[in-house]
mmCIF file of C-alpha atoms in Angstrom:
data_model
loop_
_atom_site.group_PDB
_atom_site.id
_atom_site.type_symbol
_atom_site.label_atom_id
_atom_site.label_comp_id
_atom_site.label_asym_id
_atom_site.label_seq_id
_atom_site.Cartn_x
_atom_site.Cartn_y
_atom_site.Cartn_z
ATOM 1 C CA UNK Q 1 -22.032 -5.327 -11.800
ATOM 2 C CA UNK Q 2 -20.765 -5.617 -15.364
ATOM 3 C CA UNK Q 3 -18.846 -2.357 -14.968
ATOM 4 C CA UNK Q 4 -17.439 -3.535 -11.638
ATOM 5 C CA UNK Q 5 -16.097 -6.685 -13.279
ATOM 6 C CA UNK Q 6 -14.839 -4.660 -16.201
ATOM 7 C CA UNK Q 7 -12.603 -2.803 -13.765
ATOM 8 C CA UNK Q 8 -11.337 -6.090 -12.315
ATOM 9 C CA UNK Q 9 -10.703 -7.305 -15.855
ATOM 10 C CA UNK Q 10 -8.515 -4.294 -16.610
ATOM 11 C CA UNK Q 11 -6.191 -5.265 -13.764
ATOM 12 C CA UNK Q 12 -6.077 -8.836 -15.086
ATOM 13 C CA UNK Q 13 -5.221 -7.492 -18.534
ATOM 14 C CA UNK Q 14 -2.397 -5.582 -16.888
ATOM 15 C CA UNK Q 15 -0.877 -8.915 -15.891
ATOM 16 C CA UNK Q 16 -0.944 -9.859 -19.552
ATOM 17 C CA UNK Q 17 1.706 -7.207 -20.124
ATOM 18 C CA UNK Q 18 4.263 -9.631 -18.682
ATOM 19 C CA UNK Q 19 3.976 -11.629 -21.893
ATOM 20 C CA UNK Q 20 4.198 -8.538 -24.111
ATOM 21 C CA UNK Q 21 6.835 -6.404 -22.347
ATOM 22 C CA UNK Q 22 8.635 -8.700 -19.889
ATOM 23 C CA UNK Q 23 11.752 -6.524 -19.613
ATOM 24 C CA UNK Q 24 9.833 -3.345 -18.733
ATOM 25 C CA UNK Q 25 7.616 -5.217 -16.288
ATOM 26 C CA UNK Q 26 10.595 -6.872 -14.592
ATOM 27 C CA UNK Q 27 12.288 -3.501 -14.119
ATOM 28 C CA UNK Q 28 9.076 -2.312 -12.457
ATOM 29 C CA UNK Q 29 9.696 -4.845 -9.687
ATOM 30 C CA UNK Q 30 12.957 -3.208 -8.572
ATOM 31 C CA UNK Q 31 11.601 -0.077 -6.822
ATOM 32 C CA UNK Q 32 8.735 -2.119 -5.372
ATOM 33 C CA UNK Q 33 11.149 -4.634 -3.830
ATOM 34 C CA UNK Q 34 13.358 -1.928 -2.300
ATOM 35 C CA UNK Q 35 10.450 0.023 -0.788
ATOM 36 C CA UNK Q 36 8.716 -3.158 0.413
ATOM 37 C CA UNK Q 37 11.843 -4.271 2.268
ATOM 38 C CA UNK Q 38 12.025 -0.971 4.152
ATOM 39 C CA UNK Q 39 8.324 -1.021 5.010
ATOM 40 C CA UNK Q 40 8.416 -4.665 6.098
ATOM 41 C CA UNK Q 41 11.077 -3.877 8.691
ATOM 42 C CA UNK Q 42 8.899 -1.046 10.027
ATOM 43 C CA UNK Q 43 5.827 -3.274 10.337
ATOM 44 C CA UNK Q 44 7.830 -6.010 12.076
ATOM 45 C CA UNK Q 45 9.082 -3.495 14.629
ATOM 46 C CA UNK Q 46 5.541 -2.215 15.201
ATOM 47 C CA UNK Q 47 4.227 -5.772 15.560
ATOM 48 C CA UNK Q 48 6.833 -6.495 18.201
ATOM 49 C CA UNK Q 49 5.941 -3.403 20.218
ATOM 50 C CA UNK Q 50 2.176 -3.204 19.646
ATOM 51 C CA UNK Q 51 1.182 -4.912 22.952
ATOM 52 C CA UNK Q 52 3.176 -2.320 24.894
ATOM 53 C CA UNK Q 53 1.698 0.507 22.803
ATOM 54 C CA UNK Q 54 -1.838 -0.813 23.392
ATOM 55 C CA UNK Q 55 -1.167 -0.992 27.131
ATOM 56 C CA UNK Q 56 0.209 2.552 27.128
ATOM 57 C CA UNK Q 57 -2.913 3.808 25.308
ATOM 58 C CA UNK Q 58 -5.314 2.144 27.770
ATOM 59 C CA UNK Q 59 -4.044 2.876 31.303
ATOM 60 C CA UNK Q 60 -7.656 3.364 32.426
ATOM 61 C CA UNK Q 61 -8.305 -0.377 31.882
ATOM 62 C CA UNK Q 62 -5.663 -1.486 34.393
ATOM 63 C CA UNK Q 63 -8.246 -1.905 37.134
ATOM 64 C CA UNK Q 64 -10.802 -3.732 34.987
ATOM 65 C CA UNK Q 65 -11.429 -7.484 35.209
ATOM 66 C CA UNK Q 66 -8.593 -9.290 33.401
ATOM 67 C CA UNK Q 67 -10.883 -10.630 30.650
ATOM 68 C CA UNK Q 68 -12.217 -7.209 29.620
ATOM 69 C CA UNK Q 69 -8.779 -5.623 29.833
ATOM 70 C CA UNK Q 70 -7.503 -8.295 27.464
ATOM 71 C CA UNK Q 71 -10.432 -7.832 25.061
ATOM 72 C CA UNK Q 72 -9.917 -4.070 24.946
ATOM 73 C CA UNK Q 73 -6.171 -4.273 24.398
ATOM 74 C CA UNK Q 74 -6.517 -6.929 21.704
ATOM 75 C CA UNK Q 75 -9.019 -4.652 19.940
ATOM 76 C CA UNK Q 76 -6.653 -1.680 20.274
ATOM 77 C CA UNK Q 77 -3.743 -3.769 18.972
ATOM 78 C CA UNK Q 78 -5.811 -4.937 15.988
ATOM 79 C CA UNK Q 79 -6.886 -1.367 15.261
ATOM 80 C CA UNK Q 80 -3.295 -0.125 15.414
ATOM 81 C CA UNK Q 81 -2.008 -2.902 13.153
ATOM 82 C CA UNK Q 82 -4.913 -2.456 10.735
ATOM 83 C CA UNK Q 83 -4.365 1.280 10.524
ATOM 84 C CA UNK Q 84 -0.613 0.824 10.138
ATOM 85 C CA UNK Q 85 -1.246 -1.715 7.383
ATOM 86 C CA UNK Q 86 -3.417 0.721 5.435
ATOM 87 C CA UNK Q 87 -0.862 3.507 5.875
ATOM 88 C CA UNK Q 88 1.876 1.114 4.752
ATOM 89 C CA UNK Q 89 -0.037 0.091 1.628
ATOM 90 C CA UNK Q 90 -0.913 3.631 0.605
ATOM 91 C CA UNK Q 91 2.555 4.904 1.520
ATOM 92 C CA UNK Q 92 4.078 2.001 -0.392
ATOM 93 C CA UNK Q 93 2.251 2.999 -3.565
ATOM 94 C CA UNK Q 94 3.109 6.674 -3.160
ATOM 95 C CA UNK Q 95 6.797 6.101 -2.382
ATOM 96 C CA UNK Q 96 7.202 3.387 -5.014
ATOM 97 C CA UNK Q 97 5.713 5.581 -7.730
ATOM 98 C CA UNK Q 98 8.164 8.356 -6.842
ATOM 99 C CA UNK Q 99 11.203 6.069 -6.612
ATOM 100 C CA UNK Q 100 10.218 4.086 -9.678
ATOM 101 C CA UNK Q 101 9.161 7.002 -11.893
ATOM 102 C CA UNK Q 102 11.464 6.052 -14.843
ATOM 103 C CA UNK Q 103 10.466 2.376 -14.637
ATOM 104 C CA UNK Q 104 6.704 2.956 -14.552
ATOM 105 C CA UNK Q 105 7.004 5.580 -17.262
ATOM 106 C CA UNK Q 106 8.285 2.844 -19.579
ATOM 107 C CA UNK Q 107 5.306 0.610 -18.771
ATOM 108 C CA UNK Q 108 2.838 3.453 -19.329
ATOM 109 C CA UNK Q 109 4.413 4.351 -22.656
ATOM 110 C CA UNK Q 110 4.385 0.747 -23.830
ATOM 111 C CA UNK Q 111 0.642 0.476 -23.162
ATOM 112 C CA UNK Q 112 -0.087 3.773 -24.907
ATOM 113 C CA UNK Q 113 2.124 2.853 -27.859
ATOM 114 C CA UNK Q 114 0.408 -0.507 -28.322
ATOM 115 C CA UNK Q 115 -2.862 1.306 -29.043
ATOM 116 C CA UNK Q 116 -1.290 3.074 -32.017
ATOM 117 C CA UNK Q 117 -1.043 6.775 -32.695
ATOM 118 C CA UNK Q 118 0.995 9.279 -30.719
ATOM 119 C CA UNK Q 119 1.754 8.916 -27.032
ATOM 120 C CA UNK Q 120 0.025 11.761 -25.122
ATOM 121 C CA UNK Q 121 2.571 14.520 -24.893
ATOM 122 C CA UNK Q 122 1.868 16.637 -21.787
ATOM 123 C CA UNK Q 123 4.829 16.017 -19.471
ATOM 124 C CA UNK Q 124 3.803 14.402 -16.192
ATOM 125 C CA UNK Q 125 6.985 15.564 -14.509
ATOM 126 C CA UNK Q 126 8.778 14.469 -11.359
ATOM 127 C CA UNK Q 127 7.391 17.194 -9.095
ATOM 128 C CA UNK Q 128 3.842 16.581 -10.250
ATOM 129 C CA UNK Q 129 4.311 12.891 -9.420
ATOM 130 C CA UNK Q 130 5.578 13.918 -5.970
ATOM 131 C CA UNK Q 131 2.540 16.153 -5.439
ATOM 132 C CA UNK Q 132 0.118 13.401 -6.452
ATOM 133 C CA UNK Q 133 1.949 10.895 -4.269
ATOM 134 C CA UNK Q 134 1.777 13.202 -1.234
ATOM 135 C CA UNK Q 135 -1.933 13.719 -1.873
ATOM 136 C CA UNK Q 136 -2.362 9.948 -1.976
ATOM 137 C CA UNK Q 137 -0.420 9.597 1.253
ATOM 138 C CA UNK Q 138 -2.454 12.263 3.048
ATOM 139 C CA UNK Q 139 -5.769 10.713 2.036
ATOM 140 C CA UNK Q 140 -4.461 7.275 2.941
ATOM 141 C CA UNK Q 141 -3.573 8.414 6.452
ATOM 142 C CA UNK Q 142 -7.093 9.803 6.931
ATOM 143 C CA UNK Q 143 -8.546 6.471 5.788
ATOM 144 C CA UNK Q 144 -6.225 4.612 8.146
ATOM 145 C CA UNK Q 145 -7.384 6.772 11.065
ATOM 146 C CA UNK Q 146 -11.041 6.089 10.200
ATOM 147 C CA UNK Q 147 -10.358 2.344 9.878
ATOM 148 C CA UNK Q 148 -8.488 2.327 13.201
ATOM 149 C CA UNK Q 149 -11.351 4.137 14.959
ATOM 150 C CA UNK Q 150 -13.859 1.653 13.533
ATOM 151 C CA UNK Q 151 -11.638 -1.100 14.897
ATOM 152 C CA UNK Q 152 -12.531 -0.027 18.436
ATOM 153 C CA UNK Q 153 -16.158 -1.128 17.913
ATOM 154 C CA UNK Q 154 -16.623 -4.362 19.881
ATOM 155 C CA UNK Q 155 -16.940 -7.654 17.944
ATOM 156 C CA UNK Q 156 -17.447 -6.223 14.422
ATOM 157 C CA UNK Q 157 -14.933 -3.378 14.574
ATOM 158 C CA UNK Q 158 -11.940 -5.135 13.047
ATOM 159 C CA UNK Q 159 -13.958 -6.535 10.127
ATOM 160 C CA UNK Q 160 -15.790 -3.249 9.554
ATOM 161 C CA UNK Q 161 -12.543 -1.273 9.652
ATOM 162 C CA UNK Q 162 -10.856 -3.651 7.219
ATOM 163 C CA UNK Q 163 -13.718 -3.516 4.718
ATOM 164 C CA UNK Q 164 -13.974 0.272 4.925
ATOM 165 C CA UNK Q 165 -10.228 0.699 4.562
ATOM 166 C CA UNK Q 166 -10.082 -1.662 1.580
ATOM 167 C CA UNK Q 167 -12.922 0.024 -0.307
ATOM 168 C CA UNK Q 168 -11.748 3.599 0.289
ATOM 169 C CA UNK Q 169 -8.088 2.793 -0.329
ATOM 170 C CA UNK Q 170 -9.059 1.059 -3.567
ATOM 171 C CA UNK Q 171 -10.565 4.292 -4.817
ATOM 172 C CA UNK Q 172 -7.547 6.457 -4.112
ATOM 173 C CA UNK Q 173 -5.223 3.815 -5.585
ATOM 174 C CA UNK Q 174 -7.198 3.949 -8.826
ATOM 175 C CA UNK Q 175 -7.032 7.756 -8.707
ATOM 176 C CA UNK Q 176 -3.276 7.793 -8.240
ATOM 177 C CA UNK Q 177 -2.442 5.039 -10.721
ATOM 178 C CA UNK Q 178 -4.489 6.639 -13.521
ATOM 179 C CA UNK Q 179 -3.037 10.096 -12.895
ATOM 180 C CA UNK Q 180 -0.089 9.689 -15.282
ATOM 181 C CA UNK Q 181 -2.164 8.723 -18.330
ATOM 182 C CA UNK Q 182 -4.852 11.342 -17.665
ATOM 183 C CA UNK Q 183 -2.426 14.168 -16.880
ATOM 184 C CA UNK Q 184 -0.512 13.386 -20.075
ATOM 185 C CA UNK Q 185 -3.732 14.194 -21.930
ATOM 186 C CA UNK Q 186 -3.830 17.655 -20.380
ATOM 187 C CA UNK Q 187 -6.571 16.750 -17.894
ATOM 188 C CA UNK Q 188 -6.413 18.656 -14.604
ATOM 189 C CA UNK Q 189 -6.666 16.990 -11.201
ATOM 190 C CA UNK Q 190 -10.226 18.260 -10.728
ATOM 191 C CA UNK Q 191 -11.301 17.023 -14.170
ATOM 192 C CA UNK Q 192 -9.541 13.701 -13.535
ATOM 193 C CA UNK Q 193 -11.618 13.051 -10.461
ATOM 194 C CA UNK Q 194 -14.795 14.025 -12.285
ATOM 195 C CA UNK Q 195 -13.989 11.344 -14.873
ATOM 196 C CA UNK Q 196 -13.467 8.792 -12.115
ATOM 197 C CA UNK Q 197 -16.790 9.664 -10.488
ATOM 198 C CA UNK Q 198 -18.641 9.204 -13.778
ATOM 199 C CA UNK Q 199 -17.391 5.612 -13.977
ATOM 200 C CA UNK Q 200 -17.553 4.694 -10.285
ATOM 201 C CA UNK Q 201 -18.281 0.924 -10.598
ATOM 202 C CA UNK Q 202 -15.428 0.422 -13.082
ATOM 203 C CA UNK Q 203 -13.032 2.423 -10.919
ATOM 204 C CA UNK Q 204 -14.145 0.598 -7.763
ATOM 205 C CA UNK Q 205 -13.626 -2.747 -9.488
ATOM 206 C CA UNK Q 206 -10.083 -1.911 -10.548
ATOM 207 C CA UNK Q 207 -9.116 -0.206 -7.290
ATOM 208 C CA UNK Q 208 -10.551 -2.799 -4.902
ATOM 209 C CA UNK Q 209 -9.042 -5.672 -6.907
ATOM 210 C CA UNK Q 210 -5.663 -3.921 -6.752
ATOM 211 C CA UNK Q 211 -6.001 -3.272 -3.029
ATOM 212 C CA UNK Q 212 -6.942 -6.901 -2.319
ATOM 213 C CA UNK Q 213 -3.837 -8.026 -4.216
ATOM 214 C CA UNK Q 214 -1.777 -5.602 -2.131
ATOM 215 C CA UNK Q 215 -3.077 -7.245 1.059
ATOM 216 C CA UNK Q 216 -1.484 -10.568 0.079
ATOM 217 C CA UNK Q 217 2.073 -10.907 1.443
ATOM 218 C CA UNK Q 218 4.438 -9.474 -1.195
ATOM 219 C CA UNK Q 219 1.389 -8.877 -3.371
ATOM 220 C CA UNK Q 220 2.123 -5.176 -3.688
ATOM 221 C CA UNK Q 221 5.565 -5.957 -5.095
ATOM 222 C CA UNK Q 222 4.270 -8.423 -7.662
ATOM 223 C CA UNK Q 223 1.231 -6.369 -8.684
ATOM 224 C CA UNK Q 224 2.690 -2.854 -9.095
ATOM 225 C CA UNK Q 225 3.843 -3.312 -12.727
ATOM 226 C CA UNK Q 226 0.531 -4.933 -13.709
ATOM 227 C CA UNK Q 227 -1.436 -2.262 -11.833
ATOM 228 C CA UNK Q 228 0.460 0.443 -13.738
ATOM 229 C CA UNK Q 229 -0.395 -1.189 -17.071
ATOM 230 C CA UNK Q 230 -4.005 -1.845 -16.040
ATOM 231 C CA UNK Q 231 -4.459 1.717 -14.776
ATOM 232 C CA UNK Q 232 -3.274 3.068 -18.118
ATOM 233 C CA UNK Q 233 -5.928 0.975 -19.844
ATOM 234 C CA UNK Q 234 -8.514 2.166 -17.304
ATOM 235 C CA UNK Q 235 -7.581 5.780 -18.013
ATOM 236 C CA UNK Q 236 -8.023 5.195 -21.732
ATOM 237 C CA UNK Q 237 -11.542 3.851 -21.191
ATOM 238 C CA UNK Q 238 -12.419 6.867 -19.038
ATOM 239 C CA UNK Q 239 -11.716 9.226 -21.946
ATOM 240 C CA UNK Q 240 -13.482 7.015 -24.482
ATOM 241 C CA UNK Q 241 -10.437 5.374 -26.026
ATOM 242 C CA UNK Q 242 -9.774 1.684 -26.552
ATOM 243 C CA UNK Q 243 -8.100 0.024 -23.583
ATOM 244 C CA UNK Q 244 -5.548 -1.786 -25.803
ATOM 245 C CA UNK Q 245 -3.814 -4.960 -24.791
#
């Protein structure tokens, strides 16, 4: 449990970067706001049409008693919205990291610089960030599908799907957000994930805390700069360096 809370604490320390580098952190809000606005419109449109989509997906229930038809279609609607929410959150992170590459690079460098010594010099690169973001998106879609399928389970499905989606999405968020600092140290994707697995409770703590913040309305916008700073500190601990900050 101590390692789990250590991961949560690293995210909280990321928020402390607002006091140390307010200009860099404020710039980190810009890409998050733009992407969030686009995604919010998409979710509103889906929410408006989800009853019709649920009805279209369940034509076989048309002849059922009205109560059970309603229960099924509410469950389908909840599963669709839950899955769309997970896809939106994971897609938001992936797209925001691509759009905001120069802004988050400044935050990462400020955290590394505060620890003293040289900033790791292996170039992360735009196309590598795109590749990592697409990997994040693909895994996020698979998680969303699993969460949506769990949502079909009567009574407990929605809760079970939400918990599963939150836990699994937290892991891949931690993976993606630490990728810059670890790649800059010359660590391959395979080696990166081995490091994450060796510190599972710490990674879970950071990732789940970040994901829970993302679930709050506009939380993803407010938390992205802090999550970038916190993930850099997490990456430093994974390779045995001081977290700084």
